[in-house]
Amino acid sequence: MSAQRIYLDNNATTPTDPRVVEAMIPYFTNMFGNAASRNHPFGWEAEEGVDYAREQVAKLIGADPKEIIFTSGATESDNLAIKGVFEMYARKGNHIITLTTEHKAVLDACKKVEKLGGEVTYLDVKRDGLVDLEQLEAAMTDKTVLVSIMFANNETGVIQPMKEIGELCAKKGILFMSDITQAAGKIPVDVKELGIHLAAFTAHKMYGPKGVGALFVNRKGPRVKVTAQMDGGGHERGMRSGTLNVPGIVGFGKAAELCINEMAKDADRLSKLRDKLQVSLMEKLEEVVINGNEENRMPHVTNMSFKHVEGEGLMMTFNQNIALSSGSACTSASLEPSYVLKALGLGDDLAHSSLRFSLGRFTTEEEVEAAIDQVAEGVNHMRSLSPIWEMYKEGIDLESIEWSEH
Ligand SMILES: *Cc1c(COP(=O)(O)O)cnc(C)c1O
């Protein structure tokens, strides 16, 4: 019998909560109407489902329902916010500020903006992953139209000082956009209190279905507008055309409601399990480091490097029965070290030796205990085969070695 599979990759996607699936099902069958059909009850039912979901999703982040634009996910929301602001505010300026550790959806949208004649400043982060607020302020010019800084990082879980960033942006009259995907539904997010003007997030990272997300667009003080990136029937107040994914949106709403009710309980339980995982691995193994600021960090995430062990190989020792992410990204030709970890000052070796553990609502204590044992065993096994580890144990300074080239 094969070993039980353990899922510790909730930052990549979460399972859909069965209560969410249950709420969605009627909208595939009986209530299948098009929410834009204004002249019959099939349409009205669908619209009611969407309206209710819009309230639930808005409530999760302290917004008004009118400020929620439904999209296909956070990638689309990031694109709509960045390209949409760039186009809409072209007369005011063409400069955007972001971080090198942002998600690719933000970075690639910014690259597109550069191709279209925009200027983008990519700020480095400090070694703990946090933005340097002085550098941020210094980068702001009278051409700056947007600051895009994520709430919590997907690889490290590091949480940025959102309130301080919001205050800086307000002081300079610059719009503040945030990819809040990893924070929404997990920790309290209040866009008004934090001075966030645009926020991108997605259902499938908070126990909702894949393929549905939202962009929050502030309506008052300031009234923010974005140029639509999808033209068509003028749905979603003209900002995002296309027939609404009614079952998906209803599921997103239900997922938001569950998060509102359960996030405190989940966060409390998961932070204890995360800490147990971290402490146990550090007790069992030498030469382990935690990547990113530990105080300002999501409760269910830890990113750890196991020196002289390659993360991808380590996962093979437990036959990929424990689902994790490593600090290596597959490109067409090779395994590249994570750009996020490199931005924290990690060398290629340490980045390749990292694993991201992201726990979730359905993670059990037994699973965490099994993961601790198997990861520790895997690390020990790989180190026992490693000449580099042997040299380290013999006290040889690995930095001083000059490797011959073949
Ligand atoms: C997953 C993720 C995205 C992409 O979301 P999709 O809905 O899959 O497009 C964007 N930003 C962050 C921070 C993410 O973690």
Coordinates of C-alpha atoms and ligand atoms in Angstrom, one line a residue:
M1 CA 0.0 0.0 0.0
S2 CA 1.3 3.4 -0.9
A3 CA 1.9 5.9 1.9
Q4 CA -0.7 8.4 2.7
R5 CA -0.3 11.6 0.7
I6 CA 0.2 14.7 2.8
Y7 CA -0.6 18.2 1.4
L8 CA 1.5 21.0 2.7
D9 CA 1.4 23.2 -0.3
N10 CA -1.6 25.4 0.5
N11 CA 0.1 28.6 -0.8
A12 CA -0.1 27.0 -4.3
T13 CA -3.8 26.2 -4.0
T14 CA -6.2 25.0 -1.3
P15 CA -8.8 22.2 -1.6
T16 CA -12.3 23.6 -2.0
D17 CA -14.2 23.4 1.2
P18 CA -17.1 20.9 0.9
R19 CA -19.4 23.6 2.2
V20 CA -18.4 25.8 -0.7
V21 CA -19.0 23.0 -3.2
E22 CA -22.5 22.5 -1.7
A23 CA -23.3 26.2 -2.1
M24 CA -22.2 26.1 -5.7
I25 CA -24.0 23.0 -7.0
P26 CA -27.5 24.5 -7.5
Y27 CA -26.0 27.2 -9.7
F28 CA -24.8 24.7 -12.3
T29 CA -28.2 23.0 -12.6
N30 CA -31.5 24.6 -11.4
M31 CA -30.2 28.2 -11.2
F32 CA -28.1 28.2 -14.3
G33 CA -29.3 31.6 -15.6
N34 CA -27.1 34.3 -17.0
A35 CA -26.7 37.0 -14.3
A36 CA -27.0 39.6 -17.1
S37 CA -30.5 38.4 -18.2
R38 CA -32.7 41.1 -16.9
N39 CA -36.0 39.9 -18.2
H40 CA -36.7 36.6 -16.6
P41 CA -36.4 34.8 -13.2
F42 CA -33.5 32.6 -14.4
G43 CA -31.4 35.7 -14.7
W44 CA -32.7 37.3 -11.5
E45 CA -31.8 34.2 -9.5
A46 CA -28.3 34.1 -10.8
E47 CA -28.0 37.8 -10.2
E48 CA -29.2 37.4 -6.6
G49 CA -26.5 34.7 -6.1
V50 CA -23.9 37.1 -7.4
D51 CA -25.1 40.0 -5.4
Y52 CA -25.0 38.0 -2.2
A53 CA -21.5 36.7 -3.0
R54 CA -20.4 40.3 -3.7
E55 CA -21.5 41.3 -0.2
Q56 CA -19.6 38.4 1.4
V57 CA -16.4 39.0 -0.6
A58 CA -16.6 42.7 0.2
K59 CA -17.1 42.1 3.9
L60 CA -14.0 39.9 4.0
I61 CA -11.8 42.9 3.2
G62 CA -13.9 45.7 4.7
A63 CA -15.0 47.0 1.3
D64 CA -18.3 48.1 -0.2
P65 CA -19.9 45.5 -2.5
K66 CA -19.9 48.1 -5.3
E67 CA -16.1 48.1 -5.0
I68 CA -15.7 44.4 -6.0
I69 CA -15.0 43.5 -9.6
F70 CA -15.2 39.8 -10.3
T71 CA -12.4 38.4 -12.5
S72 CA -11.0 35.0 -13.4
G73 CA -8.4 35.1 -10.6
A74 CA -5.6 37.1 -9.1
T75 CA -3.5 37.0 -12.2
E76 CA -6.2 38.8 -14.1
S77 CA -6.9 41.2 -11.2
D78 CA -3.2 42.1 -11.0
N79 CA -3.1 42.8 -14.7
L80 CA -6.3 44.8 -14.6
A81 CA -5.0 46.9 -11.7
I82 CA -1.6 47.6 -13.1
K83 CA -2.3 48.1 -16.8
G84 CA -5.7 49.6 -16.1
V85 CA -4.2 52.3 -13.8
F86 CA -1.3 52.9 -16.2
E87 CA -3.7 53.6 -19.0
M88 CA -6.3 55.5 -17.0
Y89 CA -3.8 57.9 -15.3
A90 CA -1.4 58.4 -18.3
R91 CA -1.9 62.1 -18.1
K92 CA -0.8 62.3 -14.5
G93 CA 2.3 60.2 -14.9
N94 CA 3.9 57.0 -16.2
H95 CA 5.9 55.7 -13.2
I96 CA 5.1 52.6 -11.1
I97 CA 7.0 51.3 -8.0
T98 CA 7.0 47.7 -7.0
L99 CA 9.2 45.1 -5.3
T100 CA 11.5 42.5 -6.8
T101 CA 9.8 39.9 -4.7
E102 CA 6.3 40.3 -6.1
H103 CA 4.4 37.5 -7.8
K104 CA 5.1 37.1 -11.5
A105 CA 1.5 38.3 -12.3
V106 CA 2.6 41.7 -11.0
L107 CA 6.2 41.7 -12.3
D108 CA 5.2 40.6 -15.8
A109 CA 2.3 43.2 -15.9
C110 CA 4.9 45.8 -15.0
K111 CA 7.2 44.6 -17.8
K112 CA 4.4 45.0 -20.2
V113 CA 3.9 48.5 -18.9
E114 CA 7.5 49.3 -19.6
K115 CA 7.1 48.1 -23.2
L116 CA 4.2 50.5 -23.5
G117 CA 6.4 53.4 -22.5
G118 CA 6.0 53.3 -18.7
E119 CA 8.8 53.5 -16.1
V120 CA 9.0 50.9 -13.4
T121 CA 11.2 50.9 -10.3
Y122 CA 11.7 47.5 -8.8
L123 CA 12.8 48.0 -5.2
D124 CA 15.0 45.4 -3.5
V125 CA 13.9 44.2 -0.1
K126 CA 15.9 43.9 3.1
R127 CA 17.4 40.6 4.0
D128 CA 14.3 39.7 6.0
G129 CA 12.1 40.3 3.0
L130 CA 10.6 43.6 4.2
V131 CA 10.4 46.7 2.1
D132 CA 12.7 49.6 3.1
L133 CA 10.2 52.4 3.7
E134 CA 12.9 55.1 3.3
Q135 CA 13.8 53.7 -0.1
L136 CA 10.2 53.5 -1.0
E137 CA 9.6 57.2 -0.2
A138 CA 12.8 58.2 -2.0
A139 CA 11.6 56.4 -5.2
M140 CA 8.4 58.3 -5.3
T141 CA 8.3 61.1 -7.9
D142 CA 5.6 63.4 -9.2
K143 CA 5.2 61.0 -12.1
T144 CA 4.5 58.1 -9.8
V145 CA 0.9 56.9 -10.3
L146 CA 1.0 53.5 -8.6
V147 CA 2.8 51.6 -5.8
S148 CA 2.2 47.9 -6.0
I149 CA 3.3 45.9 -3.0
M150 CA 1.9 42.6 -2.0
F151 CA 0.4 42.0 1.5
A152 CA 2.1 38.6 2.2
N153 CA 4.7 36.9 0.1
N154 CA 3.7 33.5 -1.4
E155 CA 7.1 31.9 -0.9
T156 CA 8.1 33.2 2.5
G157 CA 4.8 34.3 4.1
V158 CA 6.5 37.6 5.0
I159 CA 3.9 40.4 5.7
Q160 CA 4.8 43.9 4.5
P161 CA 4.1 47.0 6.7
M162 CA 0.8 47.8 4.8
K163 CA -0.4 50.6 7.0
E164 CA 2.9 52.5 6.7
I165 CA 3.0 52.0 3.0
G166 CA -0.6 53.2 2.8
E167 CA 0.2 56.3 4.7
L168 CA 3.2 57.1 2.5
C169 CA 1.1 56.8 -0.6
A170 CA -1.7 58.9 0.8
K171 CA 0.9 61.6 1.8
K172 CA 2.2 61.7 -1.8
G173 CA -1.2 61.3 -3.5
I174 CA -0.2 58.0 -5.1
L175 CA -2.5 55.1 -5.6
F176 CA -1.7 52.0 -3.5
M177 CA -2.4 48.6 -5.1
S178 CA -1.8 45.4 -3.2
D179 CA -1.8 41.7 -4.3
I180 CA -3.5 40.5 -1.1
T181 CA -4.0 36.9 -2.4
Q182 CA -2.0 35.2 0.3
A183 CA -3.4 37.3 3.2
A184 CA -7.1 37.4 2.3
G185 CA -9.2 34.9 4.3
K186 CA -6.2 34.0 6.5
I187 CA -5.5 37.1 8.5
P188 CA -7.6 40.2 9.0
V189 CA -7.4 42.6 5.9
D190 CA -9.2 45.9 6.1
V191 CA -8.5 47.8 2.9
K192 CA -9.9 51.1 4.2
E193 CA -7.9 51.1 7.4
L194 CA -4.7 50.3 5.5
G195 CA -5.2 52.9 2.8
I196 CA -5.3 50.3 0.0
H197 CA -7.0 51.6 -3.2
L198 CA -6.8 48.4 -5.4
A199 CA -6.5 44.8 -4.1
A200 CA -6.2 41.6 -6.1
F201 CA -7.2 38.2 -4.7
T202 CA -8.5 34.8 -5.7
A203 CA -10.9 32.2 -4.4
H204 CA -8.7 29.1 -4.8
K205 CA -6.1 30.2 -2.2
M206 CA -8.9 30.5 0.4
Y207 CA -10.8 27.2 0.0
G208 CA -12.9 28.4 -2.9
P209 CA -12.9 27.2 -6.5
K210 CA -10.3 27.9 -9.1
G211 CA -10.9 30.4 -11.9
V212 CA -12.6 33.1 -10.0
G213 CA -11.1 36.1 -8.3
A214 CA -11.7 39.8 -7.6
L215 CA -10.2 43.2 -7.8
F216 CA -11.2 45.8 -5.2
V217 CA -11.4 49.3 -6.7
N218 CA -11.8 52.1 -4.2
R219 CA -14.9 54.3 -4.9
K220 CA -14.6 57.2 -2.5
G221 CA -11.7 59.3 -1.4
P222 CA -10.2 58.8 -4.0
R223 CA -12.6 57.5 -6.6
V224 CA -10.3 55.1 -8.5
K225 CA -10.9 54.1 -12.1
V226 CA -9.1 51.5 -14.2
T227 CA -9.2 51.1 -18.0
A228 CA -10.9 47.8 -18.9
Q229 CA -8.5 45.2 -20.3
M230 CA -11.3 43.1 -21.6
D231 CA -13.9 44.7 -23.9
G232 CA -17.4 43.4 -24.5
G233 CA -20.7 43.8 -22.8
G234 CA -19.6 46.2 -20.2
H235 CA -20.2 43.9 -17.2
E236 CA -18.8 44.7 -13.8
R237 CA -19.4 48.5 -14.1
G238 CA -17.5 48.5 -17.4
M239 CA -14.3 47.3 -15.9
R240 CA -14.5 43.6 -16.8
S241 CA -16.7 42.3 -19.6
G242 CA -17.7 38.7 -19.9
T243 CA -20.6 36.5 -18.7
L244 CA -20.1 36.1 -14.9
N245 CA -19.0 32.7 -13.6
V246 CA -22.0 32.5 -11.4
P247 CA -21.3 29.1 -9.6
G248 CA -17.6 30.2 -9.1
I249 CA -18.6 33.6 -7.7
V250 CA -21.2 32.0 -5.4
G251 CA -18.5 29.6 -4.2
F252 CA -16.0 32.5 -3.7
G253 CA -18.7 34.3 -1.6
K254 CA -19.3 31.2 0.6
A255 CA -15.5 30.7 1.0
A256 CA -15.2 34.3 2.1
E257 CA -18.0 33.8 4.7
L258 CA -16.3 30.7 6.1
C259 CA -13.0 32.6 6.3
I260 CA -14.6 35.5 8.2
N261 CA -16.1 33.0 10.7
E262 CA -13.1 30.6 11.0
M263 CA -9.9 32.5 10.2
A264 CA -9.0 33.3 13.9
K265 CA -9.5 29.7 14.9
D266 CA -7.6 28.3 11.8
A267 CA -4.7 30.8 12.3
D268 CA -4.4 29.9 15.9
R269 CA -4.3 26.2 15.3
L270 CA -2.1 26.4 12.3
S271 CA 0.5 28.7 13.8
K272 CA 0.9 26.2 16.6
L273 CA 1.4 23.4 14.1
R274 CA 3.8 25.5 12.0
D275 CA 5.9 26.3 15.1
K276 CA 5.9 22.7 16.1
L277 CA 7.2 21.7 12.6
Q278 CA 9.8 24.4 12.7
V279 CA 11.1 23.7 16.2
S280 CA 11.1 19.9 15.7
L281 CA 13.1 20.1 12.4
M282 CA 15.6 22.4 14.0
E283 CA 16.0 20.1 17.0
K284 CA 16.5 17.1 14.8
L285 CA 18.7 18.6 12.2
E286 CA 21.8 20.9 12.1
E287 CA 22.4 23.7 9.7
V288 CA 18.8 24.7 9.1
V289 CA 17.8 28.3 8.5
I290 CA 14.4 30.0 8.3
N291 CA 14.0 32.4 5.4
G292 CA 12.3 35.7 5.9
N293 CA 11.1 37.8 8.8
E294 CA 9.7 35.5 11.5
E295 CA 7.7 38.1 13.4
N296 CA 5.8 39.5 10.4
R297 CA 4.8 36.3 8.8
M298 CA 1.7 34.4 7.9
P299 CA 0.7 31.9 10.7
H300 CA 0.6 28.8 8.5
V301 CA 3.8 29.3 6.5
T302 CA 7.5 28.6 7.0
N303 CA 10.3 28.6 4.4
M304 CA 13.4 26.7 5.6
S305 CA 16.8 25.9 4.0
F306 CA 18.5 22.7 4.8
K307 CA 22.1 23.4 4.0
H308 CA 23.9 21.1 1.6
V309 CA 20.7 19.3 0.7
E310 CA 19.0 20.0 -2.6
G311 CA 15.3 20.6 -2.1
E312 CA 14.0 18.9 -5.3
G313 CA 16.1 15.8 -4.5
L314 CA 14.9 15.8 -0.9
M315 CA 11.3 15.6 -2.0
M316 CA 12.1 12.5 -4.0
T317 CA 13.3 10.7 -0.9
F318 CA 9.7 10.6 0.3
N319 CA 8.4 9.8 -3.2
Q320 CA 6.7 13.2 -3.4
N321 CA 4.2 11.8 -0.9
I322 CA 4.5 15.1 1.0
A323 CA 3.4 17.9 -1.3
L324 CA 5.7 20.9 -0.8
S325 CA 7.4 23.6 -2.9
S326 CA 11.1 23.9 -3.2
G327 CA 13.2 27.0 -3.7
S328 CA 13.8 25.9 -7.3
A329 CA 11.7 26.9 -10.2
C330 CA 11.5 24.8 -13.4
T331 CA 12.4 26.9 -16.5
S332 CA 12.6 25.3 -19.9
A333 CA 16.2 24.4 -19.6
S334 CA 17.1 24.1 -16.0
L335 CA 16.1 24.5 -12.3
E336 CA 16.5 28.1 -11.4
P337 CA 16.9 29.3 -7.8
S338 CA 13.8 31.2 -6.6
Y339 CA 14.1 34.9 -7.4
V340 CA 12.3 35.7 -4.2
L341 CA 14.9 33.9 -2.0
K342 CA 17.8 35.4 -4.0
A343 CA 16.3 38.9 -3.3
L344 CA 16.6 38.1 0.4
G345 CA 20.3 37.6 -0.2
L346 CA 20.4 33.8 -0.3
G347 CA 23.0 32.3 -2.5
D348 CA 22.0 29.8 -5.2
D349 CA 22.9 26.8 -2.9
L350 CA 20.8 28.0 0.0
A351 CA 17.9 28.8 -2.3
H352 CA 18.0 25.4 -3.9
S353 CA 18.1 23.8 -0.5
S354 CA 14.9 25.4 0.7
L355 CA 11.4 24.0 1.2
R356 CA 8.2 25.9 1.7
F357 CA 5.7 24.4 4.1
S358 CA 2.3 25.9 3.8
L359 CA -0.4 24.4 6.1
G360 CA -4.1 24.8 5.6
R361 CA -7.6 24.3 7.1
F362 CA -7.5 20.6 6.5
T363 CA -4.0 19.9 7.8
T364 CA -3.9 17.6 10.8
E365 CA -1.5 17.3 13.6
E366 CA -0.8 13.7 12.5
E367 CA 0.2 14.9 9.1
V368 CA 2.6 17.5 10.5
E369 CA 4.2 14.9 12.7
A370 CA 4.6 12.5 9.8
A371 CA 6.1 15.3 7.7
I372 CA 8.6 16.1 10.5
D373 CA 9.8 12.5 10.6
Q374 CA 10.0 12.1 6.9
V375 CA 11.7 15.4 6.1
A376 CA 14.3 14.8 8.9
E377 CA 14.9 11.3 7.6
G378 CA 15.3 12.6 4.1
V379 CA 17.7 15.3 5.0
N380 CA 19.8 12.9 7.0
H381 CA 19.8 10.4 4.2
M382 CA 20.9 12.9 1.6
R383 CA 23.6 14.4 3.8
S384 CA 24.9 10.9 4.5
L385 CA 25.5 10.5 0.8
S386 CA 27.0 13.9 0.3
P387 CA 30.8 14.5 0.2
I388 CA 30.2 18.1 0.8
W389 CA 28.4 17.4 4.0
E390 CA 31.3 15.1 5.0
M391 CA 33.7 17.9 4.4
Y392 CA 31.6 20.2 6.4
K393 CA 31.5 17.7 9.3
E394 CA 35.3 17.4 9.1
G395 CA 35.5 21.1 9.7
I396 CA 36.7 22.1 6.2
D397 CA 35.8 25.6 5.3
L398 CA 33.8 25.1 2.2
E399 CA 34.1 28.7 1.2
S400 CA 37.8 28.4 0.9
I401 CA 37.8 25.5 -1.6
E402 CA 38.7 26.2 -5.1
W403 CA 36.7 23.7 -7.2
S404 CA 38.4 22.6 -10.4
E405 CA 36.6 23.0 -13.6
H406 CA 36.1 20.2 -16.0
Ligands
LIG1 C1 -1.6 32.3 -6.6 C2 -1.2 33.8 -6.6 C3 -1.6 34.6 -7.8 C4 -2.3 34.0 -8.9 O1 -3.6 33.7 -8.7 P1 -4.5 33.0 -9.8 O2 -5.9 33.1 -9.3 O3 -4.0 31.6 -9.8 O4 -4.3 33.7 -11.1 C5 -1.2 35.9 -7.7 N1 -0.6 36.4 -6.7 C6 -0.2 35.7 -5.6 C7 0.5 36.3 -4.5 C8 -0.5 34.3 -5.6 O5 -0.1 33.6 -4.5

